[in-house]
Coordinates of C-alpha atoms and ligand atoms in Angstrom, one line a residue:
M1 CA 12.7 -68.6 -20.5
T2 CA 16.2 -67.0 -21.0
S3 CA 17.3 -63.6 -19.6
P4 CA 20.3 -61.6 -19.8
A5 CA 22.8 -62.8 -17.5
A6 CA 23.7 -61.1 -14.2
G7 CA 26.3 -58.6 -14.7
D8 CA 25.7 -58.5 -18.3
G9 CA 23.7 -55.2 -18.5
L10 CA 22.8 -53.6 -21.8
P11 CA 24.5 -52.5 -24.8
D12 CA 26.1 -48.8 -24.0
Y13 CA 23.0 -47.1 -26.5
A14 CA 22.3 -43.6 -26.9
P15 CA 20.2 -42.2 -24.3
V16 CA 17.1 -41.7 -25.3
P17 CA 15.8 -38.2 -26.1
R18 CA 13.6 -36.9 -24.0
S19 CA 11.1 -35.7 -26.8
A20 CA 10.1 -39.4 -27.2
F21 CA 8.6 -39.7 -23.9
G22 CA 5.2 -39.0 -22.7
P23 CA 3.6 -38.4 -19.4
A24 CA 4.2 -40.1 -16.1
L25 CA 1.9 -43.3 -15.3
N26 CA 0.4 -43.5 -12.6
E27 CA 0.3 -46.1 -9.5
Q28 CA -1.7 -48.6 -11.7
G29 CA 0.5 -48.2 -14.3
Y30 CA -1.6 -46.2 -16.7
Y31 CA -2.1 -42.4 -18.1
V32 CA -5.5 -41.4 -19.5
G33 CA -5.4 -38.3 -20.9
R34 CA -8.0 -36.0 -22.8
V35 CA -7.0 -35.6 -26.9
E36 CA -10.5 -33.2 -27.2
R37 CA -13.9 -32.8 -26.0
N38 CA -14.8 -36.4 -24.9
L39 CA -12.5 -38.2 -26.9
Y40 CA -9.6 -39.5 -24.4
W41 CA -6.3 -42.0 -25.0
V42 CA -4.9 -44.4 -23.0
T43 CA -1.1 -45.8 -22.8
D44 CA 1.0 -47.7 -20.5
G45 CA 4.3 -45.9 -22.1
V46 CA 4.0 -48.5 -24.9
Y47 CA 0.9 -49.3 -26.3
Q48 CA -2.1 -46.9 -27.2
S49 CA -5.5 -47.1 -27.0
A50 CA -8.4 -44.6 -27.2
F51 CA -12.1 -44.3 -26.2
L52 CA -14.7 -41.9 -26.5
T53 CA -17.5 -41.1 -23.8
T54 CA -21.1 -40.4 -24.9
P55 CA -24.3 -40.2 -23.5
D56 CA -25.2 -43.3 -25.0
G57 CA -22.1 -45.2 -24.0
V58 CA -18.6 -45.7 -24.6
V59 CA -17.2 -46.2 -27.8
L60 CA -13.4 -48.1 -27.1
F61 CA -11.0 -48.3 -30.2
D62 CA -8.2 -51.1 -29.9
A63 CA -7.8 -53.2 -26.3
P64 CA -4.3 -53.6 -25.6
P65 CA -3.8 -56.8 -23.5
S66 CA -0.5 -55.0 -22.2
I67 CA -2.7 -51.9 -20.9
G68 CA -5.4 -54.7 -20.1
G69 CA -7.5 -54.1 -17.1
N70 CA -6.2 -50.7 -17.0
L71 CA -8.5 -49.8 -19.5
R72 CA -11.7 -50.4 -17.5
R73 CA -10.0 -48.3 -15.0
A74 CA -9.2 -45.5 -17.5
V75 CA -13.0 -45.5 -18.6
D76 CA -14.4 -45.9 -15.0
E77 CA -11.8 -42.7 -14.1
I78 CA -13.0 -40.5 -16.8
T79 CA -16.9 -41.7 -16.9
A80 CA -17.3 -40.8 -13.2
A81 CA -15.7 -37.4 -13.7
E82 CA -17.8 -36.5 -16.6
G83 CA -21.0 -38.1 -14.9
V84 CA -21.8 -40.2 -17.9
T85 CA -22.2 -44.0 -18.6
N86 CA -19.3 -46.5 -18.2
T87 CA -20.7 -49.1 -20.2
V88 CA -18.8 -50.0 -23.3
T89 CA -21.3 -50.3 -26.2
H90 CA -19.1 -50.4 -29.1
L91 CA -15.4 -51.9 -29.7
V92 CA -13.7 -50.8 -33.0
Y93 CA -10.3 -53.1 -33.8
S94 CA -7.6 -51.1 -35.8
H95 CA -6.8 -54.5 -37.2
H96 CA -6.6 -57.9 -36.2
H97 CA -3.2 -58.0 -34.2
A98 CA -3.4 -59.7 -30.8
D99 CA -0.8 -57.0 -29.4
H100 CA -3.5 -54.4 -29.9
G101 CA -6.9 -56.2 -29.7
G102 CA -6.0 -59.1 -27.1
A103 CA -7.9 -57.7 -24.5
A104 CA -11.2 -57.2 -26.5
F105 CA -12.7 -60.3 -24.4
L106 CA -13.1 -58.1 -21.4
F107 CA -15.8 -56.4 -23.1
D108 CA -18.4 -58.9 -23.3
G109 CA -22.0 -58.8 -23.4
D110 CA -23.8 -56.3 -25.1
V111 CA -21.2 -54.9 -27.3
T112 CA -20.9 -54.5 -30.9
R113 CA -17.8 -54.7 -32.3
I114 CA -16.8 -53.1 -35.6
G115 CA -13.8 -53.7 -37.9
H116 CA -13.1 -54.0 -41.5
E117 CA -13.7 -57.2 -43.3
E118 CA -10.6 -58.3 -43.5
T119 CA -10.2 -58.3 -39.9
R120 CA -13.1 -60.5 -39.3
R121 CA -11.9 -62.7 -41.7
L122 CA -8.4 -62.8 -40.0
L123 CA -10.0 -63.3 -36.7
L124 CA -12.2 -66.2 -37.3
R125 CA -9.2 -68.1 -38.9
D126 CA -6.9 -67.1 -35.9
N127 CA -9.4 -68.1 -33.9
D128 CA -8.3 -66.7 -30.5
S129 CA -11.2 -66.3 -27.8
A130 CA -9.3 -63.4 -26.4
R131 CA -10.3 -61.1 -29.6
P132 CA -13.9 -61.9 -30.6
A133 CA -14.4 -61.5 -34.4
P134 CA -16.2 -58.1 -35.4
E135 CA -19.9 -58.5 -36.2
V136 CA -20.2 -55.5 -37.9
T137 CA -17.9 -54.9 -41.2
F138 CA -16.9 -52.8 -44.1
A139 CA -14.9 -52.8 -47.2
D140 CA -14.1 -49.2 -48.0
R141 CA -15.6 -46.6 -45.4
Y142 CA -18.1 -47.2 -42.6
T143 CA -19.5 -44.1 -40.5
L144 CA -20.5 -44.9 -37.1
E145 CA -22.6 -42.8 -35.1
V146 CA -22.7 -43.0 -31.4
G147 CA -24.8 -40.4 -28.8
G148 CA -24.4 -37.7 -31.6
E149 CA -20.7 -38.0 -32.1
R150 CA -19.2 -39.6 -35.8
V151 CA -16.1 -41.1 -36.4
E152 CA -15.1 -42.2 -40.0
L153 CA -13.8 -45.5 -40.6
A154 CA -11.9 -46.2 -43.6
W155 CA -9.4 -48.6 -45.4
H156 CA -7.1 -47.4 -48.0
G157 CA -5.1 -50.5 -48.9
P158 CA -3.0 -52.9 -47.0
N159 CA 0.0 -51.6 -45.1
H160 CA 1.4 -52.7 -41.6
T161 CA -1.4 -55.6 -42.1
P162 CA -3.8 -56.6 -45.1
D163 CA -7.0 -54.9 -42.8
N164 CA -5.2 -52.1 -41.1
I165 CA -7.7 -48.9 -41.3
Y166 CA -7.9 -45.4 -40.5
I167 CA -10.0 -43.8 -37.9
H168 CA -10.6 -40.2 -38.2
F169 CA -12.4 -38.3 -35.6
P170 CA -13.4 -35.3 -37.8
D171 CA -15.2 -33.2 -35.1
H172 CA -12.3 -34.0 -32.5
D173 CA -9.6 -32.9 -35.3
T174 CA -7.8 -36.2 -34.7
L175 CA -6.4 -39.1 -36.5
M176 CA -5.7 -42.9 -35.2
F177 CA -3.9 -45.3 -37.5
I178 CA -1.9 -47.7 -35.9
D179 CA 1.7 -49.4 -36.0
V180 CA 3.2 -47.5 -38.8
V181 CA 4.8 -44.2 -37.2
N182 CA 6.1 -45.0 -33.4
A183 CA 5.9 -41.3 -31.9
G184 CA 9.6 -39.9 -31.5
W185 CA 11.0 -43.8 -31.9
V186 CA 12.3 -45.7 -35.1
P187 CA 10.3 -48.6 -36.3
I188 CA 11.2 -51.6 -35.1
Y189 CA 12.4 -54.9 -36.9
N190 CA 11.4 -55.3 -40.5
V191 CA 9.4 -51.9 -41.3
N192 CA 7.5 -52.5 -37.7
L193 CA 6.6 -55.9 -38.4
S194 CA 4.5 -54.8 -41.4
E195 CA 3.4 -57.4 -44.0
D196 CA 3.3 -54.7 -47.4
V197 CA 6.2 -52.8 -47.6
I198 CA 5.1 -50.3 -50.4
G199 CA 1.6 -49.9 -48.8
Y200 CA 3.3 -49.6 -45.2
M201 CA 5.6 -46.5 -46.7
G202 CA 3.0 -44.9 -48.6
A203 CA 0.5 -45.4 -45.9
P204 CA 2.2 -41.8 -44.0
D205 CA 0.9 -39.5 -47.1
V206 CA -2.7 -40.9 -46.7
A207 CA -2.6 -40.2 -42.7
L208 CA -1.5 -36.6 -43.5
S209 CA -4.2 -36.5 -46.1
Y210 CA -6.9 -36.2 -43.3
P211 CA -7.0 -32.8 -41.3
W212 CA -6.2 -33.5 -38.0
T213 CA -3.9 -31.8 -35.3
H214 CA -3.8 -34.9 -32.5
F215 CA -2.6 -38.3 -34.2
I216 CA -2.9 -41.8 -31.9
C217 CA -0.5 -43.6 -33.6
G218 CA -0.4 -46.9 -31.0
H219 CA 3.2 -46.5 -29.6
L220 CA 5.0 -45.7 -27.8
G221 CA 3.8 -43.0 -24.7
R222 CA 2.9 -39.8 -26.2
L223 CA 0.5 -38.8 -29.3
A224 CA 1.9 -37.5 -32.5
T225 CA 2.3 -34.8 -34.3
R226 CA 2.1 -34.0 -38.2
D227 CA 5.8 -33.4 -37.3
D228 CA 6.4 -36.8 -35.9
V229 CA 4.7 -38.3 -39.5
A230 CA 7.0 -35.8 -41.4
V231 CA 10.4 -37.4 -39.5
H232 CA 9.0 -40.7 -39.8
Q233 CA 8.5 -40.1 -43.9
Q234 CA 12.0 -38.8 -44.4
Y235 CA 13.4 -41.9 -42.2
I236 CA 12.1 -44.1 -44.6
A237 CA 13.1 -42.5 -47.4
D238 CA 16.5 -41.8 -46.3
V239 CA 16.4 -45.7 -46.2
E240 CA 14.9 -46.1 -49.4
A241 CA 17.4 -43.6 -51.2
S242 CA 20.1 -45.5 -49.0
S243 CA 19.5 -48.5 -50.5
R244 CA 19.2 -47.7 -54.1
E245 CA 22.6 -46.3 -53.9
A246 CA 24.0 -49.3 -52.1
L247 CA 22.3 -51.7 -54.5
A248 CA 24.0 -49.8 -57.4
S249 CA 27.4 -49.5 -55.9
V250 CA 28.0 -53.0 -54.3
D251 CA 29.2 -55.2 -57.0
P252 CA 27.8 -58.7 -56.5
V253 CA 30.5 -60.8 -58.6
P254 CA 33.0 -60.6 -55.7
F255 CA 30.7 -62.5 -53.2
Y256 CA 29.5 -65.2 -55.4
V257 CA 32.8 -65.7 -56.8
A258 CA 33.7 -66.4 -53.3
A259 CA 31.1 -68.3 -52.5
G260 CA 31.7 -70.8 -55.3
A261 CA 29.0 -73.7 -55.7
N262 CA 27.1 -72.7 -52.7
V263 CA 24.9 -69.8 -54.2
W264 CA 23.0 -69.0 -50.8
A265 CA 26.3 -68.1 -49.4
G266 CA 27.1 -65.4 -52.2
V267 CA 23.2 -64.5 -51.8
K268 CA 23.9 -63.8 -48.4
G269 CA 27.4 -62.0 -48.7
H270 CA 26.2 -59.7 -51.4
L271 CA 22.6 -59.0 -49.7
D272 CA 24.7 -58.3 -46.1
A273 CA 27.1 -56.0 -47.5
V274 CA 24.2 -53.9 -49.5
T275 CA 21.9 -53.3 -46.3
E276 CA 25.2 -52.8 -44.1
R277 CA 25.8 -50.0 -46.6
A278 CA 22.7 -48.7 -46.7
A279 CA 21.9 -48.9 -43.3
A280 CA 25.0 -47.5 -42.0
P281 CA 24.5 -43.6 -43.0
V282 CA 20.8 -43.4 -41.5
I283 CA 21.7 -44.7 -38.0
A284 CA 24.2 -41.8 -37.9
K285 CA 21.8 -39.3 -39.1
Y286 CA 18.9 -40.7 -36.9
T287 CA 21.1 -41.2 -33.6
G288 CA 19.6 -38.2 -30.6
V289 CA 16.6 -37.9 -33.2
L290 CA 14.5 -40.6 -33.2
A291 CA 14.9 -43.0 -30.1
A292 CA 16.4 -46.2 -30.7
A293 CA 17.9 -45.1 -34.3
D294 CA 21.2 -46.9 -32.8
I295 CA 19.8 -50.5 -32.3
A296 CA 21.6 -51.1 -35.2
E297 CA 19.1 -54.2 -35.8
F298 CA 16.1 -52.0 -36.1
T299 CA 17.0 -50.1 -39.2
Y300 CA 19.1 -53.0 -40.7
T301 CA 16.0 -55.2 -41.0
T302 CA 14.1 -52.5 -42.3
T303 CA 16.3 -51.3 -45.0
F304 CA 16.7 -55.3 -46.1
Q305 CA 12.7 -55.3 -46.4
I306 CA 13.0 -51.9 -48.2
M307 CA 16.0 -53.0 -50.4
Q308 CA 14.0 -56.2 -51.2
S309 CA 10.9 -54.3 -52.0
L310 CA 12.7 -52.4 -54.4
R311 CA 14.0 -55.6 -56.1
L312 CA 10.9 -57.5 -55.9
D313 CA 7.9 -55.1 -56.2
R314 CA 9.3 -52.0 -57.9
G315 CA 12.0 -53.9 -59.9
P316 CA 14.3 -54.7 -61.6
S317 CA 15.3 -57.4 -59.4
G318 CA 18.4 -57.7 -61.6
P319 CA 19.6 -57.6 -65.4
V320 CA 18.0 -59.5 -68.2
H321 CA 20.1 -62.4 -69.3
P322 CA 21.1 -61.5 -72.8
Ligands
ZN401 ZN1 -0.2 -54.5 -35.8

């Protein structure tokens, strides 16, 4: 394992805005809080999960391994206080990724696992015993009814992953939608490690088309608001506008002339110049607004992905040879 060398310290990053932080964690390293009525959320300060307590059993939404055994502690703590069963009867996967579902195996036995049909296909493909594939699947919509509560699951196309779903709690004024918006923080590398850039960019509009006040977004230590989604959308819109400007204004010819026969060196010179030009004003604008905006690699790599998507998905990729 590689670690930072003693005395190296971290680069001198901007302070994390206070607005990016959530509630303090307990001694076990988690926080569990009420979202509304019998809907609760759990965080370890980085990852988020949720559960619904009902007279017929607990419904768990995602099981991040970083929270792990603390999910059981959080459920036990709340159900004991409420005087309802602590048996987890249902587990809903938001998407197939291990960092949000890798503690699913802790809830075995008579549990019904629910997810998108693509989640099932990907989990069978990836064959990880920590994430048993859902037995109950759906293509577009699924209404989950447990103990008098209703949850609406919906798939509106690929975004972060091909299978990432919207989990709406109409009677709790809440939406859960993971790994697109990080409450108060910038997306990490490559549009938050997302697969479909156009789908990722359009997803916040879909999220905002639902009625809700509380947003469980998967990261980091607090819930998100509609304002958080708007700030995220503006950040992405700024990256897109800046990328268009840079693509139009950086002349590729000198990079290819300088690279000579090594055409790939010309590609690198040109695209690096476009990325740096596009990302710099966005980093400057959001430093102090969104936490970690000054970690340049995050905005660089996100800008690179969006700039490539503008060329390859939206087109044109370049001039047509006469
Ligand atoms: Zn993910």
